[in-house]
C-alpha cells in the first residue's frame, strides 16, 4: 500500500482488456450524437473518426494515453475537425470536440444537399477528389470522409481518396478541398456579374458535355 499523502504510481503497462473496453466506450459516441452548443445554442453532430492508443516515454518508464480525432458539424453547411490526447478516452474525445468547434468552417451547398462544383484536396500523402452529384445518389465515401459529409449536411456526393489511408491526412485533405468551394453568388459578386449569367454559362457547359458524349 502507498504511504499517506503520496499519490499512487501509474502502471507502466495498461491491461489490454481495459484498453479495448475504453476504446469501445469511445466508439459508442460515433453516430447520432447531437450535443447542444452552449455558445450558439444550436445542436451539433459529433463523429468520432479515429481513436488511437499512444505512449510517452518519461523517466522511469512509459505513460500510456489515447488520441482522438473528432469531426463536428451542424448539418447545415458548417463543420470542423479536432484532435485531442488524454489519459482517458472520454477526456481525449472532449478535448478533440472542443478543438473541432473552434475550427469550424462554412461550406456553401447547392440546394442544401450537395456541393456546387468538383474539388480536389491534397495534404501530405492524402489526395482526395470531391464531385457534386444529383439527388438520390447518397454519400459515396468511406471511412473518415463519410463522417465529414454526414456532419456537414451533404446528402449527395461522390468522393475518391488515393495515396493514404491515414485518417488524419484524409480529413485534412478533405477540408482543404471543402475550403475551396464557392457559390455562384460569391463568384458573381467577385466578377461583377449577375447570378443568372453565371448559372447560364454553367448550363451551357453541361449541355455541351452531354452532346459530346451522345
mmCIF file with all atom_site columns, C-alpha atoms in Angstrom:
data_model
loop_
_atom_site.group_PDB
_atom_site.id
_atom_site.type_symbol
_atom_site.label_atom_id
_atom_site.label_alt_id
_atom_site.label_comp_id
_atom_site.label_asym_id
_atom_site.label_entity_id
_atom_site.label_seq_id
_atom_site.pdbx_PDB_ins_code
_atom_site.Cartn_x
_atom_site.Cartn_y
_atom_site.Cartn_z
_atom_site.occupancy
_atom_site.B_iso_or_equiv
_atom_site.pdbx_formal_charge
_atom_site.auth_seq_id
_atom_site.auth_comp_id
_atom_site.auth_asym_id
_atom_site.auth_atom_id
_atom_site.pdbx_PDB_model_num
ATOM 1   C CA . UNK A 1 1   ? 0.000   0.000  0.000   1.00 0.00 ? 1   UNK A CA 1
ATOM 2   C CA . UNK A 1 2   ? 1.132   3.511  -0.701  1.00 0.00 ? 2   UNK A CA 1
ATOM 3   C CA . UNK A 1 3   ? 2.073   5.849  2.118   1.00 0.00 ? 3   UNK A CA 1
ATOM 4   C CA . UNK A 1 4   ? -0.462  8.508  3.196   1.00 0.00 ? 4   UNK A CA 1
ATOM 5   C CA . UNK A 1 5   ? -0.212  11.793 1.318   1.00 0.00 ? 5   UNK A CA 1
ATOM 6   C CA . UNK A 1 6   ? 1.526   10.241 -1.681  1.00 0.00 ? 6   UNK A CA 1
ATOM 7   C CA . UNK A 1 7   ? -0.156  9.570  -4.998  1.00 0.00 ? 7   UNK A CA 1
ATOM 8   C CA . UNK A 1 8   ? -0.179  6.028  -6.296  1.00 0.00 ? 8   UNK A CA 1
ATOM 9   C CA . UNK A 1 9   ? 2.178   5.432  -9.230  1.00 0.00 ? 9   UNK A CA 1
ATOM 10  C CA . UNK A 1 10  ? 0.623   4.736  -12.632 1.00 0.00 ? 10  UNK A CA 1
ATOM 11  C CA . UNK A 1 11  ? 1.292   1.245  -14.007 1.00 0.00 ? 11  UNK A CA 1
ATOM 12  C CA . UNK A 1 12  ? 3.689   1.275  -16.888 1.00 0.00 ? 12  UNK A CA 1
ATOM 13  C CA . UNK A 1 13  ? 1.711   -1.187 -18.994 1.00 0.00 ? 13  UNK A CA 1
ATOM 14  C CA . UNK A 1 14  ? -2.051  -0.863 -19.410 1.00 0.00 ? 14  UNK A CA 1
ATOM 15  C CA . UNK A 1 15  ? -4.146  -4.001 -19.400 1.00 0.00 ? 15  UNK A CA 1
ATOM 16  C CA . UNK A 1 16  ? -5.207  -4.985 -22.931 1.00 0.00 ? 16  UNK A CA 1
ATOM 17  C CA . UNK A 1 17  ? -8.773  -5.700 -21.865 1.00 0.00 ? 17  UNK A CA 1
ATOM 18  C CA . UNK A 1 18  ? -9.087  -2.264 -20.259 1.00 0.00 ? 18  UNK A CA 1
ATOM 19  C CA . UNK A 1 19  ? -7.750  -0.585 -23.407 1.00 0.00 ? 19  UNK A CA 1
ATOM 20  C CA . UNK A 1 20  ? -10.218 -2.452 -25.608 1.00 0.00 ? 20  UNK A CA 1
ATOM 21  C CA . UNK A 1 21  ? -13.121 -1.628 -23.285 1.00 0.00 ? 21  UNK A CA 1
ATOM 22  C CA . UNK A 1 22  ? -12.159 2.033  -23.195 1.00 0.00 ? 22  UNK A CA 1
ATOM 23  C CA . UNK A 1 23  ? -11.920 2.143  -26.973 1.00 0.00 ? 23  UNK A CA 1
ATOM 24  C CA . UNK A 1 24  ? -15.374 0.604  -27.285 1.00 0.00 ? 24  UNK A CA 1
ATOM 25  C CA . UNK A 1 25  ? -16.783 3.192  -24.907 1.00 0.00 ? 25  UNK A CA 1
ATOM 26  C CA . UNK A 1 26  ? -15.283 5.945  -27.015 1.00 0.00 ? 26  UNK A CA 1
ATOM 27  C CA . UNK A 1 27  ? -16.604 4.498  -30.260 1.00 0.00 ? 27  UNK A CA 1
ATOM 28  C CA . UNK A 1 28  ? -20.067 4.283  -28.793 1.00 0.00 ? 28  UNK A CA 1
ATOM 29  C CA . UNK A 1 29  ? -20.424 8.049  -29.303 1.00 0.00 ? 29  UNK A CA 1
ATOM 30  C CA . UNK A 1 30  ? -19.783 7.859  -33.016 1.00 0.00 ? 30  UNK A CA 1
ATOM 31  C CA . UNK A 1 31  ? -23.275 8.049  -34.537 1.00 0.00 ? 31  UNK A CA 1
ATOM 32  C CA . UNK A 1 32  ? -26.366 10.135 -33.910 1.00 0.00 ? 32  UNK A CA 1
ATOM 33  C CA . UNK A 1 33  ? -24.954 12.242 -31.106 1.00 0.00 ? 33  UNK A CA 1
ATOM 34  C CA . UNK A 1 34  ? -26.220 15.827 -31.128 1.00 0.00 ? 34  UNK A CA 1
ATOM 35  C CA . UNK A 1 35  ? -24.880 17.792 -28.150 1.00 0.00 ? 35  UNK A CA 1
ATOM 36  C CA . UNK A 1 36  ? -26.069 21.361 -27.760 1.00 0.00 ? 36  UNK A CA 1
ATOM 37  C CA . UNK A 1 37  ? -23.502 24.091 -28.303 1.00 0.00 ? 37  UNK A CA 1
ATOM 38  C CA . UNK A 1 38  ? -23.530 26.268 -25.206 1.00 0.00 ? 38  UNK A CA 1
ATOM 39  C CA . UNK A 1 39  ? -22.358 29.382 -27.037 1.00 0.00 ? 39  UNK A CA 1
ATOM 40  C CA . UNK A 1 40  ? -24.512 29.268 -30.159 1.00 0.00 ? 40  UNK A CA 1
ATOM 41  C CA . UNK A 1 41  ? -27.473 27.422 -28.670 1.00 0.00 ? 41  UNK A CA 1
ATOM 42  C CA . UNK A 1 42  ? -27.553 25.034 -31.642 1.00 0.00 ? 42  UNK A CA 1
ATOM 43  C CA . UNK A 1 43  ? -27.330 21.281 -31.860 1.00 0.00 ? 43  UNK A CA 1
ATOM 44  C CA . UNK A 1 44  ? -24.089 19.875 -33.251 1.00 0.00 ? 44  UNK A CA 1
ATOM 45  C CA . UNK A 1 45  ? -23.345 16.444 -34.671 1.00 0.00 ? 45  UNK A CA 1
ATOM 46  C CA . UNK A 1 46  ? -20.255 14.724 -33.290 1.00 0.00 ? 46  UNK A CA 1
ATOM 47  C CA . UNK A 1 47  ? -18.490 11.955 -35.177 1.00 0.00 ? 47  UNK A CA 1
ATOM 48  C CA . UNK A 1 48  ? -15.640 10.046 -33.574 1.00 0.00 ? 48  UNK A CA 1
ATOM 49  C CA . UNK A 1 49  ? -13.474 9.240  -36.595 1.00 0.00 ? 49  UNK A CA 1
ATOM 50  C CA . UNK A 1 50  ? -10.460 7.561  -35.027 1.00 0.00 ? 50  UNK A CA 1
ATOM 51  C CA . UNK A 1 51  ? -9.058  6.716  -31.632 1.00 0.00 ? 51  UNK A CA 1
ATOM 52  C CA . UNK A 1 52  ? -5.537  5.524  -31.046 1.00 0.00 ? 52  UNK A CA 1
ATOM 53  C CA . UNK A 1 53  ? -3.507  4.382  -28.063 1.00 0.00 ? 53  UNK A CA 1
ATOM 54  C CA . UNK A 1 54  ? -0.357  6.458  -27.641 1.00 0.00 ? 54  UNK A CA 1
ATOM 55  C CA . UNK A 1 55  ? 2.566   6.366  -25.229 1.00 0.00 ? 55  UNK A CA 1
ATOM 56  C CA . UNK A 1 56  ? 5.034   8.885  -23.877 1.00 0.00 ? 56  UNK A CA 1
ATOM 57  C CA . UNK A 1 57  ? 8.455   7.834  -22.627 1.00 0.00 ? 57  UNK A CA 1
ATOM 58  C CA . UNK A 1 58  ? 9.331   9.516  -19.335 1.00 0.00 ? 58  UNK A CA 1
ATOM 59  C CA . UNK A 1 59  ? 11.823  8.939  -16.574 1.00 0.00 ? 59  UNK A CA 1
ATOM 60  C CA . UNK A 1 60  ? 11.017  5.598  -15.055 1.00 0.00 ? 60  UNK A CA 1
ATOM 61  C CA . UNK A 1 61  ? 9.065   4.110  -17.956 1.00 0.00 ? 61  UNK A CA 1
ATOM 62  C CA . UNK A 1 62  ? 6.186   4.917  -20.291 1.00 0.00 ? 62  UNK A CA 1
ATOM 63  C CA . UNK A 1 63  ? 2.891   6.690  -19.815 1.00 0.00 ? 63  UNK A CA 1
ATOM 64  C CA . UNK A 1 64  ? 0.011   5.477  -21.929 1.00 0.00 ? 64  UNK A CA 1
ATOM 65  C CA . UNK A 1 65  ? -2.901  7.524  -23.145 1.00 0.00 ? 65  UNK A CA 1
ATOM 66  C CA . UNK A 1 66  ? -5.361  7.922  -26.011 1.00 0.00 ? 66  UNK A CA 1
ATOM 67  C CA . UNK A 1 67  ? -5.555  10.208 -29.044 1.00 0.00 ? 67  UNK A CA 1
ATOM 68  C CA . UNK A 1 68  ? -8.948  11.009 -30.563 1.00 0.00 ? 68  UNK A CA 1
ATOM 69  C CA . UNK A 1 69  ? -9.923  12.533 -33.914 1.00 0.00 ? 69  UNK A CA 1
ATOM 70  C CA . UNK A 1 70  ? -13.404 14.082 -33.942 1.00 0.00 ? 70  UNK A CA 1
ATOM 71  C CA . UNK A 1 71  ? -15.478 15.791 -36.631 1.00 0.00 ? 71  UNK A CA 1
ATOM 72  C CA . UNK A 1 72  ? -18.208 18.231 -35.584 1.00 0.00 ? 72  UNK A CA 1
ATOM 73  C CA . UNK A 1 73  ? -20.906 19.825 -37.741 1.00 0.00 ? 73  UNK A CA 1
ATOM 74  C CA . UNK A 1 74  ? -24.318 21.434 -37.572 1.00 0.00 ? 74  UNK A CA 1
ATOM 75  C CA . UNK A 1 75  ? -25.774 19.573 -40.573 1.00 0.00 ? 75  UNK A CA 1
ATOM 76  C CA . UNK A 1 76  ? -26.380 22.906 -42.315 1.00 0.00 ? 76  UNK A CA 1
ATOM 77  C CA . UNK A 1 77  ? -23.085 23.642 -44.034 1.00 0.00 ? 77  UNK A CA 1
ATOM 78  C CA . UNK A 1 78  ? -20.680 24.119 -41.104 1.00 0.00 ? 78  UNK A CA 1
ATOM 79  C CA . UNK A 1 79  ? -18.105 21.561 -39.993 1.00 0.00 ? 79  UNK A CA 1
ATOM 80  C CA . UNK A 1 80  ? -14.728 21.267 -38.321 1.00 0.00 ? 80  UNK A CA 1
ATOM 81  C CA . UNK A 1 81  ? -12.307 18.668 -37.016 1.00 0.00 ? 81  UNK A CA 1
ATOM 82  C CA . UNK A 1 82  ? -10.124 18.451 -33.947 1.00 0.00 ? 82  UNK A CA 1
ATOM 83  C CA . UNK A 1 83  ? -7.507  16.268 -32.290 1.00 0.00 ? 83  UNK A CA 1
ATOM 84  C CA . UNK A 1 84  ? -7.106  15.628 -28.576 1.00 0.00 ? 84  UNK A CA 1
ATOM 85  C CA . UNK A 1 85  ? -4.916  13.494 -26.322 1.00 0.00 ? 85  UNK A CA 1
ATOM 86  C CA . UNK A 1 86  ? -5.502  12.468 -22.716 1.00 0.00 ? 86  UNK A CA 1
ATOM 87  C CA . UNK A 1 87  ? -5.019  9.601  -20.258 1.00 0.00 ? 87  UNK A CA 1
ATOM 88  C CA . UNK A 1 88  ? -8.650  8.507  -20.639 1.00 0.00 ? 88  UNK A CA 1
ATOM 89  C CA . UNK A 1 89  ? -10.833 8.095  -23.741 1.00 0.00 ? 89  UNK A CA 1
ATOM 90  C CA . UNK A 1 90  ? -13.704 10.407 -22.690 1.00 0.00 ? 90  UNK A CA 1
ATOM 91  C CA . UNK A 1 91  ? -11.311 13.242 -21.845 1.00 0.00 ? 91  UNK A CA 1
ATOM 92  C CA . UNK A 1 92  ? -9.483  12.825 -25.185 1.00 0.00 ? 92  UNK A CA 1
ATOM 93  C CA . UNK A 1 93  ? -12.802 12.995 -27.033 1.00 0.00 ? 93  UNK A CA 1
ATOM 94  C CA . UNK A 1 94  ? -13.824 16.112 -25.091 1.00 0.00 ? 94  UNK A CA 1
ATOM 95  C CA . UNK A 1 95  ? -10.556 17.866 -25.991 1.00 0.00 ? 95  UNK A CA 1
ATOM 96  C CA . UNK A 1 96  ? -10.909 16.913 -29.659 1.00 0.00 ? 96  UNK A CA 1
ATOM 97  C CA . UNK A 1 97  ? -14.527 18.089 -29.734 1.00 0.00 ? 97  UNK A CA 1
ATOM 98  C CA . UNK A 1 98  ? -13.615 21.459 -28.223 1.00 0.00 ? 98  UNK A CA 1
ATOM 99  C CA . UNK A 1 99  ? -10.842 21.899 -30.807 1.00 0.00 ? 99  UNK A CA 1
ATOM 100 C CA . UNK A 1 100 ? -13.226 20.955 -33.629 1.00 0.00 ? 100 UNK A CA 1
ATOM 101 C CA . UNK A 1 101 ? -15.802 23.544 -32.536 1.00 0.00 ? 101 UNK A CA 1
ATOM 102 C CA . UNK A 1 102 ? -13.154 26.274 -32.664 1.00 0.00 ? 102 UNK A CA 1
ATOM 103 C CA . UNK A 1 103 ? -12.036 25.256 -36.178 1.00 0.00 ? 103 UNK A CA 1
ATOM 104 C CA . UNK A 1 104 ? -15.447 25.040 -37.872 1.00 0.00 ? 104 UNK A CA 1
ATOM 105 C CA . UNK A 1 105 ? -15.719 26.407 -41.409 1.00 0.00 ? 105 UNK A CA 1
ATOM 106 C CA . UNK A 1 106 ? -18.742 27.199 -43.577 1.00 0.00 ? 106 UNK A CA 1
ATOM 107 C CA . UNK A 1 107 ? -19.139 25.405 -46.897 1.00 0.00 ? 107 UNK A CA 1
ATOM 108 C CA . UNK A 1 108 ? -21.714 26.642 -49.464 1.00 0.00 ? 108 UNK A CA 1
ATOM 109 C CA . UNK A 1 109 ? -24.096 23.867 -50.534 1.00 0.00 ? 109 UNK A CA 1
ATOM 110 C CA . UNK A 1 110 ? -26.282 23.633 -53.614 1.00 0.00 ? 110 UNK A CA 1
ATOM 111 C CA . UNK A 1 111 ? -29.929 23.182 -52.628 1.00 0.00 ? 111 UNK A CA 1
ATOM 112 C CA . UNK A 1 112 ? -28.668 22.263 -49.157 1.00 0.00 ? 112 UNK A CA 1
ATOM 113 C CA . UNK A 1 113 ? -27.742 18.745 -50.279 1.00 0.00 ? 113 UNK A CA 1
ATOM 114 C CA . UNK A 1 114 ? -24.590 18.673 -52.451 1.00 0.00 ? 114 UNK A CA 1
ATOM 115 C CA . UNK A 1 115 ? -21.507 20.655 -53.485 1.00 0.00 ? 115 UNK A CA 1
ATOM 116 C CA . UNK A 1 116 ? -21.622 23.435 -56.056 1.00 0.00 ? 116 UNK A CA 1
ATOM 117 C CA . UNK A 1 117 ? -18.682 22.091 -58.052 1.00 0.00 ? 117 UNK A CA 1
ATOM 118 C CA . UNK A 1 118 ? -15.964 19.457 -58.083 1.00 0.00 ? 118 UNK A CA 1
ATOM 119 C CA . UNK A 1 119 ? -12.909 19.894 -55.888 1.00 0.00 ? 119 UNK A CA 1
ATOM 120 C CA . UNK A 1 120 ? -9.545  18.366 -55.061 1.00 0.00 ? 120 UNK A CA 1
ATOM 121 C CA . UNK A 1 121 ? -7.594  18.473 -51.828 1.00 0.00 ? 121 UNK A CA 1
ATOM 122 C CA . UNK A 1 122 ? -4.046  17.413 -51.015 1.00 0.00 ? 122 UNK A CA 1
ATOM 123 C CA . UNK A 1 123 ? -2.392  17.161 -47.620 1.00 0.00 ? 123 UNK A CA 1
ATOM 124 C CA . UNK A 1 124 ? 0.775   15.147 -47.181 1.00 0.00 ? 124 UNK A CA 1
ATOM 125 C CA . UNK A 1 125 ? 0.179   11.778 -48.810 1.00 0.00 ? 125 UNK A CA 1
ATOM 126 C CA . UNK A 1 126 ? -3.579  12.344 -48.789 1.00 0.00 ? 126 UNK A CA 1
ATOM 127 C CA . UNK A 1 127 ? -5.191  13.109 -52.139 1.00 0.00 ? 127 UNK A CA 1
ATOM 128 C CA . UNK A 1 128 ? -8.983  13.355 -52.317 1.00 0.00 ? 128 UNK A CA 1
ATOM 129 C CA . UNK A 1 129 ? -11.390 14.265 -55.109 1.00 0.00 ? 129 UNK A CA 1
ATOM 130 C CA . UNK A 1 130 ? -14.922 15.524 -54.454 1.00 0.00 ? 130 UNK A CA 1
ATOM 131 C CA . UNK A 1 131 ? -17.695 15.638 -57.046 1.00 0.00 ? 131 UNK A CA 1
ATOM 132 C CA . UNK A 1 132 ? -21.208 17.025 -56.845 1.00 0.00 ? 132 UNK A CA 1
ATOM 133 C CA . UNK A 1 133 ? -23.974 14.516 -57.518 1.00 0.00 ? 133 UNK A CA 1
ATOM 134 C CA . UNK A 1 134 ? -27.667 14.520 -58.491 1.00 0.00 ? 134 UNK A CA 1
ATOM 135 C CA . UNK A 1 135 ? -30.400 13.945 -55.944 1.00 0.00 ? 135 UNK A CA 1
ATOM 136 C CA . UNK A 1 136 ? -30.702 10.366 -54.759 1.00 0.00 ? 136 UNK A CA 1
ATOM 137 C CA . UNK A 1 137 ? -27.031 9.488  -55.193 1.00 0.00 ? 137 UNK A CA 1
ATOM 138 C CA . UNK A 1 138 ? -26.254 9.431  -51.487 1.00 0.00 ? 138 UNK A CA 1
ATOM 139 C CA . UNK A 1 139 ? -22.856 9.778  -49.841 1.00 0.00 ? 139 UNK A CA 1
ATOM 140 C CA . UNK A 1 140 ? -20.386 7.740  -51.862 1.00 0.00 ? 140 UNK A CA 1
ATOM 141 C CA . UNK A 1 141 ? -17.490 7.986  -49.438 1.00 0.00 ? 141 UNK A CA 1
ATOM 142 C CA . UNK A 1 142 ? -15.821 5.754  -46.941 1.00 0.00 ? 142 UNK A CA 1
ATOM 143 C CA . UNK A 1 143 ? -14.243 5.966  -43.543 1.00 0.00 ? 143 UNK A CA 1
ATOM 144 C CA . UNK A 1 144 ? -13.271 9.415  -42.291 1.00 0.00 ? 144 UNK A CA 1
ATOM 145 C CA . UNK A 1 145 ? -14.654 11.254 -45.339 1.00 0.00 ? 145 UNK A CA 1
ATOM 146 C CA . UNK A 1 146 ? -18.179 9.950  -44.744 1.00 0.00 ? 146 UNK A CA 1
ATOM 147 C CA . UNK A 1 147 ? -18.141 11.376 -41.218 1.00 0.00 ? 147 UNK A CA 1
ATOM 148 C CA . UNK A 1 148 ? -17.246 14.804 -42.616 1.00 0.00 ? 148 UNK A CA 1
ATOM 149 C CA . UNK A 1 149 ? -20.134 14.900 -45.090 1.00 0.00 ? 149 UNK A CA 1
ATOM 150 C CA . UNK A 1 150 ? -22.658 13.494 -42.622 1.00 0.00 ? 150 UNK A CA 1
ATOM 151 C CA . UNK A 1 151 ? -21.819 16.189 -40.086 1.00 0.00 ? 151 UNK A CA 1
ATOM 152 C CA . UNK A 1 152 ? -21.718 18.840 -42.823 1.00 0.00 ? 152 UNK A CA 1
ATOM 153 C CA . UNK A 1 153 ? -25.230 18.013 -44.010 1.00 0.00 ? 153 UNK A CA 1
ATOM 154 C CA . UNK A 1 154 ? -24.319 16.826 -47.519 1.00 0.00 ? 154 UNK A CA 1
ATOM 155 C CA . UNK A 1 155 ? -26.771 14.228 -48.832 1.00 0.00 ? 155 UNK A CA 1
ATOM 156 C CA . UNK A 1 156 ? -25.375 13.585 -52.336 1.00 0.00 ? 156 UNK A CA 1
ATOM 157 C CA . UNK A 1 157 ? -21.655 13.472 -53.149 1.00 0.00 ? 157 UNK A CA 1
ATOM 158 C CA . UNK A 1 158 ? -19.148 11.198 -54.873 1.00 0.00 ? 158 UNK A CA 1
ATOM 159 C CA . UNK A 1 159 ? -15.596 11.063 -53.495 1.00 0.00 ? 159 UNK A CA 1
ATOM 160 C CA . UNK A 1 160 ? -12.353 9.246  -54.139 1.00 0.00 ? 160 UNK A CA 1
ATOM 161 C CA . UNK A 1 161 ? -9.301  9.042  -51.895 1.00 0.00 ? 161 UNK A CA 1
ATOM 162 C CA . UNK A 1 162 ? -5.891  7.838  -53.095 1.00 0.00 ? 162 UNK A CA 1
ATOM 163 C CA . UNK A 1 163 ? -2.412  7.837  -51.652 1.00 0.00 ? 163 UNK A CA 1
ATOM 164 C CA . UNK A 1 164 ? -3.040  7.036  -47.994 1.00 0.00 ? 164 UNK A CA 1
ATOM 165 C CA . UNK A 1 165 ? -5.466  5.517  -45.532 1.00 0.00 ? 165 UNK A CA 1
ATOM 166 C CA . UNK A 1 166 ? -4.251  7.683  -42.642 1.00 0.00 ? 166 UNK A CA 1
ATOM 167 C CA . UNK A 1 167 ? -7.429  9.263  -41.219 1.00 0.00 ? 167 UNK A CA 1
ATOM 168 C CA . UNK A 1 168 ? -5.642  12.464 -40.187 1.00 0.00 ? 168 UNK A CA 1
ATOM 169 C CA . UNK A 1 169 ? -4.315  13.147 -43.689 1.00 0.00 ? 169 UNK A CA 1
ATOM 170 C CA . UNK A 1 170 ? -7.629  12.167 -45.288 1.00 0.00 ? 170 UNK A CA 1
ATOM 171 C CA . UNK A 1 171 ? -9.579  14.549 -43.053 1.00 0.00 ? 171 UNK A CA 1
ATOM 172 C CA . UNK A 1 172 ? -7.170  17.435 -43.639 1.00 0.00 ? 172 UNK A CA 1
ATOM 173 C CA . UNK A 1 173 ? -7.175  16.856 -47.406 1.00 0.00 ? 173 UNK A CA 1
ATOM 174 C CA . UNK A 1 174 ? -10.988 16.774 -47.388 1.00 0.00 ? 174 UNK A CA 1
ATOM 175 C CA . UNK A 1 175 ? -11.177 20.089 -45.571 1.00 0.00 ? 175 UNK A CA 1
ATOM 176 C CA . UNK A 1 176 ? -8.616  21.550 -47.994 1.00 0.00 ? 176 UNK A CA 1
ATOM 177 C CA . UNK A 1 177 ? -10.997 20.663 -50.844 1.00 0.00 ? 177 UNK A CA 1
ATOM 178 C CA . UNK A 1 178 ? -14.048 21.957 -48.982 1.00 0.00 ? 178 UNK A CA 1
ATOM 179 C CA . UNK A 1 179 ? -12.285 25.240 -48.252 1.00 0.00 ? 179 UNK A CA 1
ATOM 180 C CA . UNK A 1 180 ? -12.050 25.925 -51.985 1.00 0.00 ? 180 UNK A CA 1
ATOM 181 C CA . UNK A 1 181 ? -15.791 25.556 -52.545 1.00 0.00 ? 181 UNK A CA 1
ATOM 182 C CA . UNK A 1 182 ? -17.530 28.689 -53.840 1.00 0.00 ? 182 UNK A CA 1
ATOM 183 C CA . UNK A 1 183 ? -21.139 29.509 -54.674 1.00 0.00 ? 183 UNK A CA 1
ATOM 184 C CA . UNK A 1 184 ? -22.466 31.209 -57.837 1.00 0.00 ? 184 UNK A CA 1
ATOM 185 C CA . UNK A 1 185 ? -23.436 34.204 -55.702 1.00 0.00 ? 185 UNK A CA 1
ATOM 186 C CA . UNK A 1 186 ? -19.904 34.771 -54.433 1.00 0.00 ? 186 UNK A CA 1
ATOM 187 C CA . UNK A 1 187 ? -18.459 34.299 -57.935 1.00 0.00 ? 187 UNK A CA 1
ATOM 188 C CA . UNK A 1 188 ? -20.949 36.784 -59.369 1.00 0.00 ? 188 UNK A CA 1
ATOM 189 C CA . UNK A 1 189 ? -20.079 39.371 -56.719 1.00 0.00 ? 189 UNK A CA 1
ATOM 190 C CA . UNK A 1 190 ? -16.349 38.907 -57.291 1.00 0.00 ? 190 UNK A CA 1
ATOM 191 C CA . UNK A 1 191 ? -16.657 39.270 -61.081 1.00 0.00 ? 191 UNK A CA 1
ATOM 192 C CA . UNK A 1 192 ? -19.323 41.971 -61.067 1.00 0.00 ? 192 UNK A CA 1
ATOM 193 C CA . UNK A 1 193 ? -21.835 39.746 -62.881 1.00 0.00 ? 193 UNK A CA 1
ATOM 194 C CA . UNK A 1 194 ? -25.351 38.585 -62.213 1.00 0.00 ? 194 UNK A CA 1
ATOM 195 C CA . UNK A 1 195 ? -26.023 35.172 -60.700 1.00 0.00 ? 195 UNK A CA 1
ATOM 196 C CA . UNK A 1 196 ? -28.252 34.274 -63.667 1.00 0.00 ? 196 UNK A CA 1
ATOM 197 C CA . UNK A 1 197 ? -25.321 34.916 -66.012 1.00 0.00 ? 197 UNK A CA 1
ATOM 198 C CA . UNK A 1 198 ? -23.056 32.558 -64.044 1.00 0.00 ? 198 UNK A CA 1
ATOM 199 C CA . UNK A 1 199 ? -25.718 29.846 -63.903 1.00 0.00 ? 199 UNK A CA 1
ATOM 200 C CA . UNK A 1 200 ? -26.463 30.282 -67.607 1.00 0.00 ? 200 UNK A CA 1
ATOM 201 C CA . UNK A 1 201 ? -22.850 29.582 -68.507 1.00 0.00 ? 201 UNK A CA 1
ATOM 202 C CA . UNK A 1 202 ? -22.872 26.516 -66.255 1.00 0.00 ? 202 UNK A CA 1
ATOM 203 C CA . UNK A 1 203 ? -25.960 25.107 -68.019 1.00 0.00 ? 203 UNK A CA 1
ATOM 204 C CA . UNK A 1 204 ? -24.406 25.766 -71.433 1.00 0.00 ? 204 UNK A CA 1
ATOM 205 C CA . UNK A 1 205 ? -21.250 23.897 -70.407 1.00 0.00 ? 205 UNK A CA 1
ATOM 206 C CA . UNK A 1 206 ? -23.285 20.937 -69.134 1.00 0.00 ? 206 UNK A CA 1
ATOM 207 C CA . UNK A 1 207 ? -25.306 20.814 -72.354 1.00 0.00 ? 207 UNK A CA 1
ATOM 208 C CA . UNK A 1 208 ? -22.112 20.809 -74.408 1.00 0.00 ? 208 UNK A CA 1
ATOM 209 C CA . UNK A 1 209 ? -20.743 17.911 -72.362 1.00 0.00 ? 209 UNK A CA 1
ATOM 210 C CA . UNK A 1 210 ? -23.943 15.910 -72.877 1.00 0.00 ? 210 UNK A CA 1
ATOM 211 C CA . UNK A 1 211 ? -23.843 16.496 -76.628 1.00 0.00 ? 211 UNK A CA 1
ATOM 212 C CA . UNK A 1 212 ? -20.207 15.441 -76.764 1.00 0.00 ? 212 UNK A CA 1
ATOM 213 C CA . UNK A 1 213 ? -20.980 12.166 -75.012 1.00 0.00 ? 213 UNK A CA 1
ATOM 214 C CA . UNK A 1 214 ? -24.034 11.414 -77.193 1.00 0.00 ? 214 UNK A CA 1
#
